[in-house]
Short mmCIF file of C-alpha atoms and ligand atoms in Angstrom, two decimals:
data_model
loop_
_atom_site.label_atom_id
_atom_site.label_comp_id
_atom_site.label_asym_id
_atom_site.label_seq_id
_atom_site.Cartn_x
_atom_site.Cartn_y
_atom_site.Cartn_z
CA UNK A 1 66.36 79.81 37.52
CA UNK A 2 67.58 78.48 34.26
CA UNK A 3 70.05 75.71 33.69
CA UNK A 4 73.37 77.90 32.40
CA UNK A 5 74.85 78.00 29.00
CA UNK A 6 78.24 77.89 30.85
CA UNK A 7 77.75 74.31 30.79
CA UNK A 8 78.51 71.93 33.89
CA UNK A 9 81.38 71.28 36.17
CA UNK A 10 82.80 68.10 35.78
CA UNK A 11 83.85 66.59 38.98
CA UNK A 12 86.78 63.86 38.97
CA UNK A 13 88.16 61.25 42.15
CA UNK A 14 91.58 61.31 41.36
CA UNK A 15 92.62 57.65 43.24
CA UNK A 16 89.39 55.94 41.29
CA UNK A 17 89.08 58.43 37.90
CA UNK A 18 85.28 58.53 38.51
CA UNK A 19 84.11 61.96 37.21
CA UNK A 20 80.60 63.55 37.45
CA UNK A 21 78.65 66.27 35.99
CA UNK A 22 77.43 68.89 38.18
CA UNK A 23 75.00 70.93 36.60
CA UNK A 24 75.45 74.90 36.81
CA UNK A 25 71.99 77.42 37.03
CA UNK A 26 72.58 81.03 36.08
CA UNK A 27 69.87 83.68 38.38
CA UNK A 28 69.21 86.86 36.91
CA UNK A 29 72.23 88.85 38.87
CA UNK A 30 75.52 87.46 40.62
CA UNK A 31 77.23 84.38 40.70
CA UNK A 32 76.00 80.76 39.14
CA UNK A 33 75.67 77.74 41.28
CA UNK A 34 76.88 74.53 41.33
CA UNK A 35 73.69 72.43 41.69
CA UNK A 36 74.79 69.52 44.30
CA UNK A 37 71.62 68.18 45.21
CA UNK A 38 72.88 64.60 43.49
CA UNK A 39 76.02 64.64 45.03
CA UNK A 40 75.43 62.50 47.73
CA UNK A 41 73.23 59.98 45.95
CA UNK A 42 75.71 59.87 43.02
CA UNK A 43 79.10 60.13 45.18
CA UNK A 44 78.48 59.06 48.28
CA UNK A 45 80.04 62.60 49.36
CA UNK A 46 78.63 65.53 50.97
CA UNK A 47 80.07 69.14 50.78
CA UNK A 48 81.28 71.03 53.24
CA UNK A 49 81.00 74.59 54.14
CA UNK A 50 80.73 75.71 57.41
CA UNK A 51 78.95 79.09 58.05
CA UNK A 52 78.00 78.79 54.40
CA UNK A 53 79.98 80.97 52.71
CA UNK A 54 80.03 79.24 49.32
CA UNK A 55 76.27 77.88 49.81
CA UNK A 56 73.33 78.87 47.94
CA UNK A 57 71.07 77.64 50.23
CA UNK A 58 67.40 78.66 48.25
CA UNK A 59 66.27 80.42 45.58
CA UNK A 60 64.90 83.87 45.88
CA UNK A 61 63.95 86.76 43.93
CA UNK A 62 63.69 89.60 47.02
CA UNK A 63 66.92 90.78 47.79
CA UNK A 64 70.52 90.97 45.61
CA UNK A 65 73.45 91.90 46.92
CA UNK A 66 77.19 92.64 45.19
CA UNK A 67 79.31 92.78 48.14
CA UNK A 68 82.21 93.71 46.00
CA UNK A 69 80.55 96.51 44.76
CA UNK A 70 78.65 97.54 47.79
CA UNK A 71 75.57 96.89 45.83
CA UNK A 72 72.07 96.24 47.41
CA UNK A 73 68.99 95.93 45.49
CA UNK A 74 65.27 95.18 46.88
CA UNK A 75 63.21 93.66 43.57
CA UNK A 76 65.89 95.40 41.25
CA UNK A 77 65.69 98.90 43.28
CA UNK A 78 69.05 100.46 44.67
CA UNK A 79 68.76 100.72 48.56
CA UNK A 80 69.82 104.57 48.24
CA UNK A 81 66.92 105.14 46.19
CA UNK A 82 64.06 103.47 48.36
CA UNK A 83 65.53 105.23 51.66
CA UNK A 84 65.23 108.64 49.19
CA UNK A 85 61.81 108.13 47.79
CA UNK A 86 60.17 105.61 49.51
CA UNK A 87 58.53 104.74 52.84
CA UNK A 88 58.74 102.14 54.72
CA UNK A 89 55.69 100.57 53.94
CA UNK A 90 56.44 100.70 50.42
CA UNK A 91 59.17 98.37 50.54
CA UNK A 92 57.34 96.62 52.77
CA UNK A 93 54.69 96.01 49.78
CA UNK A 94 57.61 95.66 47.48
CA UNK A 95 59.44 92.87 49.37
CA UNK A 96 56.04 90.93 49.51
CA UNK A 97 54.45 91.25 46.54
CA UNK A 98 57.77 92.07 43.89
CA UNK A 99 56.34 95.40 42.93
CA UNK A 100 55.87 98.93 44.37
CA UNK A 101 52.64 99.61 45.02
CA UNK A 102 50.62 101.93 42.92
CA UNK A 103 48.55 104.26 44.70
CA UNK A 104 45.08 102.55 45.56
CA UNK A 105 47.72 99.70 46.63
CA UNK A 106 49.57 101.19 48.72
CA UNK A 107 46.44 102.81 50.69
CA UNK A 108 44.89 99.77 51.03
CA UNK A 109 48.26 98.33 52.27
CA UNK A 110 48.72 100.87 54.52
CA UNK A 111 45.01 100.83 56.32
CA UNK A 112 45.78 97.10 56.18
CA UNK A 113 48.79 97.30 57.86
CA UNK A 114 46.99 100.06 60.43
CA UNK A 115 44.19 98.50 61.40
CA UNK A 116 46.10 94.97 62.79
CA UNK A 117 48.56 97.68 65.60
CA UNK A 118 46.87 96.92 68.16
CA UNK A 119 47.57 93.68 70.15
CA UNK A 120 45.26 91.41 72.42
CA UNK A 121 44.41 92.89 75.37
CA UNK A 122 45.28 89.46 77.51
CA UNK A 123 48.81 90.13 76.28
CA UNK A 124 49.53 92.70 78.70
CA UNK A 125 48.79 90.27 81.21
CA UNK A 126 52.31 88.29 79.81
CA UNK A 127 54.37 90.98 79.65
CA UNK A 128 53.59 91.84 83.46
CA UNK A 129 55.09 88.50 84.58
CA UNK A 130 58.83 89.48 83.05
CA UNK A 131 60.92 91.12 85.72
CA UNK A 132 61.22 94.56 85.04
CA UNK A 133 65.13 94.68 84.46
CA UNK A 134 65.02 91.85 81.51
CA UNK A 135 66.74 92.62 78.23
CA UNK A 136 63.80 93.88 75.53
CA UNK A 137 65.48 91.60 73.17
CA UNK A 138 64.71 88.66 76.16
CA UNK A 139 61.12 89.70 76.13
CA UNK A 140 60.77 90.36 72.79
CA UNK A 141 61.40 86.23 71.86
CA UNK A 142 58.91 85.51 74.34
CA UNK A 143 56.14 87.74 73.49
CA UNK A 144 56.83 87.33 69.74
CA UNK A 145 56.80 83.31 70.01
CA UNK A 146 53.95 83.64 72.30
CA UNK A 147 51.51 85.11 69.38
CA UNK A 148 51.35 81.78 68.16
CA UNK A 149 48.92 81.60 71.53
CA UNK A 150 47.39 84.75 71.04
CA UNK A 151 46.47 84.36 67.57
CA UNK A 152 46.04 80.79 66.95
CA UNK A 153 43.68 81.56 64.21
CA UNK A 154 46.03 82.79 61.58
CA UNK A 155 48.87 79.63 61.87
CA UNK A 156 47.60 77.73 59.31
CA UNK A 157 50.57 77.83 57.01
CA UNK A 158 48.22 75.97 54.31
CA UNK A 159 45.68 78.54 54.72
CA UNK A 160 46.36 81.28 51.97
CA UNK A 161 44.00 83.52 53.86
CA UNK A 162 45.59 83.09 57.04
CA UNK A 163 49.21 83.21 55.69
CA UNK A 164 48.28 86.47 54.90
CA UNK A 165 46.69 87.73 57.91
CA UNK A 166 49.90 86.52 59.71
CA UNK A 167 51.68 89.04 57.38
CA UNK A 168 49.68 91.81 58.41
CA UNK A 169 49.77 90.93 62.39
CA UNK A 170 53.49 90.57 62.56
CA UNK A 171 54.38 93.86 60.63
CA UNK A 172 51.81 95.49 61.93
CA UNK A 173 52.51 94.45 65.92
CA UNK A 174 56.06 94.35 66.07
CA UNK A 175 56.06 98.15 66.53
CA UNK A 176 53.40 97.84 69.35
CA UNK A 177 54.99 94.93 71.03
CA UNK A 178 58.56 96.87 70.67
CA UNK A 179 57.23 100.44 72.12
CA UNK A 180 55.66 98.03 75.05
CA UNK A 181 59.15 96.14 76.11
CA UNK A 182 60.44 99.38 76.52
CA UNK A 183 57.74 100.95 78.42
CA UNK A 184 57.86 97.84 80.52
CA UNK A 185 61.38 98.00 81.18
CA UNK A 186 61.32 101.52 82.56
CA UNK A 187 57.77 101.00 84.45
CA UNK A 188 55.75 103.83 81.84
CA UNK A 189 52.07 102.72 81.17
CA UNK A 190 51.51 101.26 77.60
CA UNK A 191 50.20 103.18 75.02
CA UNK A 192 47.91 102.40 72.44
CA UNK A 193 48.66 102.99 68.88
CA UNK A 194 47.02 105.92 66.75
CA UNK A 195 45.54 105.33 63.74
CA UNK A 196 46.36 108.25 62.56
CA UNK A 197 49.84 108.60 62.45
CA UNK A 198 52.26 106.79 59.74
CA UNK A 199 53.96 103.20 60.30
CA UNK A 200 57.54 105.34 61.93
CA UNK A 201 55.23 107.88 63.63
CA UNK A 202 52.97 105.60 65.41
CA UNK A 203 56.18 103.61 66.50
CA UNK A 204 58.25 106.80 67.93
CA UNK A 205 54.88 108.09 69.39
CA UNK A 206 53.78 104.79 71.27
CA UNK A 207 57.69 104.57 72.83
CA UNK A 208 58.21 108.15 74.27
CA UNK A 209 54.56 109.27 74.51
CA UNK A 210 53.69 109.63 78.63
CA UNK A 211 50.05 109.95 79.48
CA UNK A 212 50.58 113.01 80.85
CA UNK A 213 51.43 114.93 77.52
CA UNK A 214 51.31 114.63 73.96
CA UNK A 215 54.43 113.75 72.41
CA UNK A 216 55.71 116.20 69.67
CA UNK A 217 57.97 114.61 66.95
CA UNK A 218 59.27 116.65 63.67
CA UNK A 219 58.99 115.14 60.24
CA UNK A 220 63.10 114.74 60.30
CA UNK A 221 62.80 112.75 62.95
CA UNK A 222 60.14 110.61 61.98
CA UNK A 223 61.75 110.11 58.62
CA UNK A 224 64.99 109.00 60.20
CA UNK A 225 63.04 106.16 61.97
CA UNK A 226 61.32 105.60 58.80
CA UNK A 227 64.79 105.17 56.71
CA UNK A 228 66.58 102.78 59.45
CA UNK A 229 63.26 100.47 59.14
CA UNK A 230 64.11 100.64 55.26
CA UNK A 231 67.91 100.15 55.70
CA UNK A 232 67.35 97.42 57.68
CA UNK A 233 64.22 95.63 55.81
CA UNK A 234 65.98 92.50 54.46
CA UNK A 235 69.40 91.69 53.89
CA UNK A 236 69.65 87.89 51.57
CA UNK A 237 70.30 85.19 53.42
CA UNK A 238 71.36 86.60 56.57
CA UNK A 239 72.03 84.56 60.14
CA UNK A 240 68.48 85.69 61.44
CA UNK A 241 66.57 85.10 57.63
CA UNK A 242 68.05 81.68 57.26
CA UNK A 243 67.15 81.08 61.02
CA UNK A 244 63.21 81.84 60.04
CA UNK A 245 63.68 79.61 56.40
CA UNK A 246 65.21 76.57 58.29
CA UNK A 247 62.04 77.01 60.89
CA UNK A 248 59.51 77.25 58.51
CA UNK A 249 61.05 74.63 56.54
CA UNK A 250 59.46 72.04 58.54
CA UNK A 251 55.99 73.73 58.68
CA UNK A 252 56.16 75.73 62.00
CA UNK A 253 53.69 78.55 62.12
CA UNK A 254 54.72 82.31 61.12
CA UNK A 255 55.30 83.27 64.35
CA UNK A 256 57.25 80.13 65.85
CA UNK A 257 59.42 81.18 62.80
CA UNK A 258 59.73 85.39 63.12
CA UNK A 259 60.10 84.34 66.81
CA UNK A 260 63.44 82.30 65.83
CA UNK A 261 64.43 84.97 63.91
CA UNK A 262 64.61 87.17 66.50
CA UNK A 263 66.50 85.00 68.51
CA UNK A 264 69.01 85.29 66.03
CA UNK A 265 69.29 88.68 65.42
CA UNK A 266 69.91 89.29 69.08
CA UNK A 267 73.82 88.03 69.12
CA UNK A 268 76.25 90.65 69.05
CA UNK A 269 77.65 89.04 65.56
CA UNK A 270 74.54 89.93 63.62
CA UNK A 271 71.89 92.40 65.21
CA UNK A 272 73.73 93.06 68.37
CA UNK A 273 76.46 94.67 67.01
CA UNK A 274 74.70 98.63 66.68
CA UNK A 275 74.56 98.34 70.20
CA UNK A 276 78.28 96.93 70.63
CA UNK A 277 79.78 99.81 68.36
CA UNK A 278 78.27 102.65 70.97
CA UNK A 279 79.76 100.42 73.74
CA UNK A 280 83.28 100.01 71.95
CA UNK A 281 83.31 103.86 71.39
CA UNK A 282 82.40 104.97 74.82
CA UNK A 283 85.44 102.13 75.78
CA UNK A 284 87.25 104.05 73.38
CA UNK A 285 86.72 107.64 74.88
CA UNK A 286 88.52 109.89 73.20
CA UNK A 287 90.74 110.32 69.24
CA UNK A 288 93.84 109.56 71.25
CA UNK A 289 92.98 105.56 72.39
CA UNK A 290 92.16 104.97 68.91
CA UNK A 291 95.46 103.59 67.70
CA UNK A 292 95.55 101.12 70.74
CA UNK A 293 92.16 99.82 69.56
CA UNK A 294 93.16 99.15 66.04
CA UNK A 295 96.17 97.55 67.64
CA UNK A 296 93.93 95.41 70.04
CA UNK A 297 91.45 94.85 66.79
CA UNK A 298 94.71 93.49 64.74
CA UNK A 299 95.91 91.29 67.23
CA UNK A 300 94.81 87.58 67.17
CA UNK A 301 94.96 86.87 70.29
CA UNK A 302 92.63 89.41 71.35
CA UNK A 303 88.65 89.18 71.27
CA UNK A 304 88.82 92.50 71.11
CA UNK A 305 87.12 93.06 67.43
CA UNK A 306 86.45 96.77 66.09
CA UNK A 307 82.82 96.82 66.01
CA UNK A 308 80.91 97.71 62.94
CA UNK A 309 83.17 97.28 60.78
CA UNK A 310 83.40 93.88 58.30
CA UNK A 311 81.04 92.12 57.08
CA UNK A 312 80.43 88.68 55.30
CA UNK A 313 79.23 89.68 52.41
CA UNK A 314 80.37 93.22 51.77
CA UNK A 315 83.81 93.54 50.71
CA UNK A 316 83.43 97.23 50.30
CA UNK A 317 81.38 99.90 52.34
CA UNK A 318 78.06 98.86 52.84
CA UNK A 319 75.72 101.25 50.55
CA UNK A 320 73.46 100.93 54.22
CA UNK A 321 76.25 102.87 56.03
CA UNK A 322 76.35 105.68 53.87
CA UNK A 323 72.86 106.70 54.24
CA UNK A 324 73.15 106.33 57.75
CA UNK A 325 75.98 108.40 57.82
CA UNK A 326 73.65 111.48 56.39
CA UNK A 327 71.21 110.69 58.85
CA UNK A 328 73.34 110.92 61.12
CA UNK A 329 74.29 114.64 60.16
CA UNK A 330 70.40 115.66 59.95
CA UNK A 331 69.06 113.95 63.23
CA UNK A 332 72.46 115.35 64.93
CA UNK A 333 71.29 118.80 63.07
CA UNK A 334 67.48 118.95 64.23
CA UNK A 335 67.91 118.20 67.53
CA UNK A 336 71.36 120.42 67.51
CA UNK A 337 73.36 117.94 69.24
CA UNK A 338 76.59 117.33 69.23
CA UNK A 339 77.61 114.23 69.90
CA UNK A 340 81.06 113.14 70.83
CA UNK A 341 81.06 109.74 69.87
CA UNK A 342 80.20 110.77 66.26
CA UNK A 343 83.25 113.08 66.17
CA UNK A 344 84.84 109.67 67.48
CA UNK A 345 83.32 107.10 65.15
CA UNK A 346 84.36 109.24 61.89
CA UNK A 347 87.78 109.48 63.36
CA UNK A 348 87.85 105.53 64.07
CA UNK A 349 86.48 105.00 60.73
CA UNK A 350 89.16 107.22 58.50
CA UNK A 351 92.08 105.88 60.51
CA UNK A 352 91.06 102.61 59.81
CA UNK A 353 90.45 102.84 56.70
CA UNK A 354 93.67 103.85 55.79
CA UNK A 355 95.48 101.17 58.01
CA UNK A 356 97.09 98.48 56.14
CA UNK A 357 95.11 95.63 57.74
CA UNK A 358 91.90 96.83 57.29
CA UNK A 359 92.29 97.45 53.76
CA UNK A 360 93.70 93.87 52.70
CA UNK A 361 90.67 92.43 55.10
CA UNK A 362 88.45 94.44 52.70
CA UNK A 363 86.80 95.88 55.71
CA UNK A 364 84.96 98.76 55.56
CA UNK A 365 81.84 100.26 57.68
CA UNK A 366 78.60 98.06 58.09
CA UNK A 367 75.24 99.58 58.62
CA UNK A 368 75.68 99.14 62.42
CA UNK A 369 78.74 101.66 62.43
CA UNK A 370 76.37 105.02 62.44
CA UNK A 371 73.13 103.35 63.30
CA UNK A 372 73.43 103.53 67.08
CA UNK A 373 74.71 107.27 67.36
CA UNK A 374 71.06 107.89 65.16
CA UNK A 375 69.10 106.10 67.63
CA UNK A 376 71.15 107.28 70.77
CA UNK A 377 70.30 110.79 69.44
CA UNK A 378 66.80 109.80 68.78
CA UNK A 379 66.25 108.95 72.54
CA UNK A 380 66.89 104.86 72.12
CA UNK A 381 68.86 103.16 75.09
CA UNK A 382 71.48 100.93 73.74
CA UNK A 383 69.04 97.55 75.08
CA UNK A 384 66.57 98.96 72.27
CA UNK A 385 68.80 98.77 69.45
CA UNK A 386 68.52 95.36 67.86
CA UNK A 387 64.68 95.55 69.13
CA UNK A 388 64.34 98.01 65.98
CA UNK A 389 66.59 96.22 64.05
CA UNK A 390 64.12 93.43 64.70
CA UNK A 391 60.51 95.64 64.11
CA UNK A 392 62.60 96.11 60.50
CA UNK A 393 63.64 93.28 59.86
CA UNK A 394 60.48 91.44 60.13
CA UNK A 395 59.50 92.61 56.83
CA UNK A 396 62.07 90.95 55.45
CA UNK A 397 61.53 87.59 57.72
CA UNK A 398 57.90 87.80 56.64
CA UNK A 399 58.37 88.67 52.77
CA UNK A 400 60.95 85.10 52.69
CA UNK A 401 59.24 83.00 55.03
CA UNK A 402 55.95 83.45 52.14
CA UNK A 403 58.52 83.02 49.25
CA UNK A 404 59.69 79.70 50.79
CA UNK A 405 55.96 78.41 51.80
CA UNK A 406 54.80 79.20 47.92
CA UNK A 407 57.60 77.49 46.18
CA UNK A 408 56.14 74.13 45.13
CA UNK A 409 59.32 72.58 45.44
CA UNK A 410 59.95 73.50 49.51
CA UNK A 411 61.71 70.54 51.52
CA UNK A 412 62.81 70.48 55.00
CA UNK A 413 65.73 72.06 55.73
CA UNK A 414 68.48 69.69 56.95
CA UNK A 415 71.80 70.05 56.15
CA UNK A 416 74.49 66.85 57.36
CA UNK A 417 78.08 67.52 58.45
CA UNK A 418 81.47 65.90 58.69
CA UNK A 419 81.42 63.70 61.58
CA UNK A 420 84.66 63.54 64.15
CA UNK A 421 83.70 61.81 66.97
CA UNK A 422 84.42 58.07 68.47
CA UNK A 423 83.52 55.21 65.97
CA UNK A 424 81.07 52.62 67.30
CA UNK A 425 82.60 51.04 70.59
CA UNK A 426 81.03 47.99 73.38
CA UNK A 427 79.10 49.67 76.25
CA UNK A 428 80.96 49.96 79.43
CA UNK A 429 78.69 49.46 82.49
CA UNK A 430 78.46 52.25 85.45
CA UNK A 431 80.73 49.60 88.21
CA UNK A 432 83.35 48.94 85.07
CA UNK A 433 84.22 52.48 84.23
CA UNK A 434 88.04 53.75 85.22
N1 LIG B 1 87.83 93.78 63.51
C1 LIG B 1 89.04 93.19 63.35
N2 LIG B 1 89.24 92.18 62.50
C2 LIG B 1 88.20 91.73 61.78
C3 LIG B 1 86.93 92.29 61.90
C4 LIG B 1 86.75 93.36 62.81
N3 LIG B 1 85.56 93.94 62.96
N4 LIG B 1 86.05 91.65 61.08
C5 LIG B 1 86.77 90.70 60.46
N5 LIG B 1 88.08 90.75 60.87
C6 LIG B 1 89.18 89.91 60.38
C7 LIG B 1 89.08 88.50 60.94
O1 LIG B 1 89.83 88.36 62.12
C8 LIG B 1 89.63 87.69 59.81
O2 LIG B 1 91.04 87.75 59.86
P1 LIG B 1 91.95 86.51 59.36
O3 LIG B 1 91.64 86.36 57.89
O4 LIG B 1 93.35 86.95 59.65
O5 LIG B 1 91.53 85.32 60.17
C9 LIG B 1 89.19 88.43 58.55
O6 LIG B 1 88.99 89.79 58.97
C10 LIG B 1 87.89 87.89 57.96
O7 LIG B 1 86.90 87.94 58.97
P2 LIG B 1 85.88 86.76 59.31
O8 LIG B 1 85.52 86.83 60.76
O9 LIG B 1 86.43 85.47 58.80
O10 LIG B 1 84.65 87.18 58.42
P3 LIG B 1 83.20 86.73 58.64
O11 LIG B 1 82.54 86.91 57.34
O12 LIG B 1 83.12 85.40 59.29
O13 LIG B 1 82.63 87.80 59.73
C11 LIG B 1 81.57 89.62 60.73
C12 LIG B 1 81.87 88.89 59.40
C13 LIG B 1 80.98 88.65 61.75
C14 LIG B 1 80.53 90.70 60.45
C15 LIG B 1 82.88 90.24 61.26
O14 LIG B 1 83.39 91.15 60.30
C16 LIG B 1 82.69 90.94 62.61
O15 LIG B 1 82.72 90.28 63.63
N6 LIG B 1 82.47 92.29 62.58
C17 LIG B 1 82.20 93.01 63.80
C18 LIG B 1 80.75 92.79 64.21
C19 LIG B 1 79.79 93.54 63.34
O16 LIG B 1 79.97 94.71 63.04
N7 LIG B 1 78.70 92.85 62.94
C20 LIG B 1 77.63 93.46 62.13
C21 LIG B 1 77.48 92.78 60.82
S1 LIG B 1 76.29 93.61 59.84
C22 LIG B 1 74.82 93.11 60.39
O17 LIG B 1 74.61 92.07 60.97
C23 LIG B 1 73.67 93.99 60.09
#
C-alpha cells in the first residue's frame, strides 16, 4: 500500500466552500482508493454505498481480479494456469502462504493437510439428530459452526500455533464433513477417509463409496473435482469472504467465522446459483422456450433472472467459465454422456450473447453457468452443489480470515448507514394508542 503519486482528491461543500483532502493509495494492480477513514471525523459525513460496489473494504494481497478484462489472478498467477498445472492443494499453499510450494513444501503440506480428514468420532452423534430430508447446505452451517465445540483447542485466534491448526482442520474436514451430509441425507453409512488417496480423490471416494464395494474413479474424473475446488478457491471480496472478515473482525474463532461464511454462500445470489442454473434449464426444456426466457429475463417486472449469467464484478466472461466449459466436454466425454441440458445451456448462452440486452448489461457467463452440468454428470444432486462450492471455498475463507488476524492494523468491522426512520418522538402508553 503506498500513498499515490496521483496526488489527493480534494473534496469541496458547495453551500459552505469547505474543501478537504482525501488522500489516494495506489496497490500493486487495479484501481486506487480514496482513503475516507477521516471523513467522518473531519466532515461530519459518512459515505454511502450500498452493496459496496465502490468500497474497498481491506487490504489484501491474495486474490486480483479485472472484471473488465475477465482477469483473475491468485498471488500474481492466471486462474487458467493453476487449473492447468496445479492441484488443488497447491493453491491452497499458495493462497496461505503467497508462494507455490516447492517440493518438500508441498509434501509436508499435503501429509499436513491428510492427516487432520478425519473428524471426532462424537460428531456423528450430531449429525444423527438432523432429520434426514434437511438441505446439506442446512447441516453443513450447523456442523461447521459446531467445530468450535468439537475442537475447542485450536480457537485461540491469538495463538499462532493454534491459528494454524485451525487452518489445517477446516481444509482438511470440510471434505469429510461434506461426503457425510450427503451420506446422511440419503441414509448410506459414513465412510472414513483414506490416507492414501489425493485431497479430490479422497473427497469423490468418501461420497459415492458403499461398504459393499470399492469405488472406482478415473484420473479425468478426479481431476475435474480437483479443478472446480481450484476454480472456486477464492474470489476477492466476495458476499461469503466479506461475511467471514466482518466475523472475525471482532475476534470470533475460525470456525464461528468459516461457519458464517457458509451461511452466505448458501443464497441463490452467490453460491446457490450452480444449482439454480440446472433448475432454470430443466424449466427451460428444450432450444425452442429459450426466446421466452430471455424475454421473461428482460422484463422488469419479472423475478424471473437468467441464471448464471452476470456478475458484479465481471463485466466480461468470467476466465472461471471457460475452463469449466472444457471440463465440461471431458467429464461429458469419459463417462460418454450426453447430456441435454448442455446442448441447452450452450444454446442459451450464444443466443444471449448476441441479444441486445445482454450485451449493453455486459453480461456474460459466470462460473456457475457450466459448473452444475459437471457435477450433475459427476453423480452430484443439485442440494450438493454449493456444499462443494463451500469445501472450495474454504481455502479461500481460511487464507483471508489469517491475512486479516495478522495485519497489525485489524479493527472491528462496523460500517454506519443513512438513517430514514422517525426522529425522536414522546412515548405513547399501551391505553393511549389509536
Ligand atoms: N438476468 C437478467 N438480467 C440481469 C441479470 C441476469 N442474470 N443479471 C443482471 N441483470 C440486469 C439487472 O436487472 C440490472 O438491470 P438494470 O440496470 O436495468 O437495473 C443490470 O443487469 C445490472 O445487474 P445488477 O443486479 O445491478 O448487478 P449486481 O452486480 O447487483 O448483480 C448478480 C450481480 C447478483 C450476480 C446478478 O448478475 C445475478 O443475479 N445473476 C444471476 C445469479 C448468478 O448467476 N449468480 C452467480 C454469481 S457468481 C458467484 O457467486 C460464484
Amino acid at each position: 500500500m503506498t500513498q499515490s503519486n496521483s496526488g489527493a482528491f480534494t473534496l469541496t461543500n458547495k453551500t459552505t466552500g469547505d474543501s478537504w483532502d482525501l488522500p489516494v493509495i495506489d496497490g500493486s494492480l487495479g484501481p486506487s482508493v480514496i482513503d475516507v477513514r477521516k471523513l467522518y471525523g473531519q466532515t461530519g459525513h459518512f459515505t454511502f454505498d450500498p452493496g459496496f460496489t465502490s468500497t474497498g473494504s481491506c487490504e489484501s494481497a491474495l486474490t486480483f481480479i479485472d472484471g473488465d478484462k475477465g482477469v483473475l489472478l491468485h498471488r500474481g498467477y492466471s486462474i487458467e494456469d493453476l487449473a492447468e498445472h496445479s492441484d488443488f492443494l497447491d493453491v491452497a499453499y499458495l493462497l496461505i502462504y503467497g508462494e507455490l510450494p516447492n517440493k518438500a513444501e508441498k509434501a509436508n503440506f499435503d501429509r499436513d493437510v491428510t492427516y487432520h480428514t478425519m473428524v471426532h468420532e462424537q460428531m456423528m452423534n450430531f449429525f444423527r439428530g438432523f432429520r434426514r430430508d434437511a438441505h446439506p447446505m442446512a447441516i453443513m452451517c450447523g456442523v461447521v459452526g459446531a467445530m468450535s465445540a468439537f475442537y475447542h483447542d485450536s480457537t485461540d485466534i491469538h495463538d499462532e500455533h493454534q491459528r494454524m491448526v485451525a487452518t489445517f482442520r477446516l481444509i482438511a474436514k470440510m471434505p469429510t464433513i461434506a461426503a457425510m451430509a450427503y451420506k446422511y441425507s440419503i441414509g448410506q453409512p459414513f465412510n472414513y477417509p483414506k490416507n492414501n488417496l489425493s485431497y479430490a480423490e479422497n473427497f469423490l471416494d468418501m461420497t459415492f463409496r458403499v461398504p459393499a464395494e470399492e469405488y472406482k474413479m478415473s484420473p479425468t474424473i478426479a481431476r475435474a473435482m480437483d479443478r472446480i475446488f481450484i476454480l472456486h478457491a477464492d474470489h476477492e471480496q466476495n458476499a461469503s469472504t466479506s461475511t467471514v472478515r466482518l466475523a472475525s473482525s471482532s475476534g470470533a474463532n475460525p470456525f464461528a467465522c468459516i461457519a458464517a461464511g457458509v451461511a452466505c454462500l448458501w443464497g441463490p445470489a452467490h453460491g446457490g446459483a450452480n444449482e439454480a442454473v440446472l433448475n432454470m434449464l430443466m424449466e427451460i426444456g428444450h432450444k425452442d422456450n429459450i426466446p421466452e426466457y430471455l424475454e421473461k429475463a428482460k422484463d422488469k417486472n419479472d423475478p424471473f433472472r437468467l441464471m448464471g449469467f452476470g456478475h458484479r464484478v465481471y463485466k466480461n466472461y468470467d476466465p472461471r467459465a471457460k475452463v469449466m466449459q472444457k471440463s465440461c466436454y471431458e467429464v461429458l466425454e469419459e463417462l460418454d454422456l450426453k447430456d441435454p441440458l448442455l446442448d441447452l445451456a450452450m444454446e442459451l448462452e450464444r443466443i444471449a450473447l448476441e441479444d441486445p440486452y445482454f450485451v449493453e448489461k455486459k453480461l456474460f457467463p459466470n462460473v456457475d453457468f457450466y459448473s452444475g452440468i459437471v457435477l450433475k454428470a459427476l453423480g452430484f444432486p443439485t442440494s450438493m452443489f454449493t456444499v462443494l462450492f463451500a469445501v472450495a471455498r474454504t481455502v479461500g475463507w481460511v487464507a483471508q480470515w489469517k491475512e486479516q488476524i495478522e495485519d497489525p492494523t485489524l479493527k472491528i468491522g462496523r460500517p454506519r448507514q443513512l438513517y430514514t426512520g422517525p426522529e425522536q418522538r414522546d412515548y405513547v402508553p399501551l391505553g393511549k394508542r389509536s
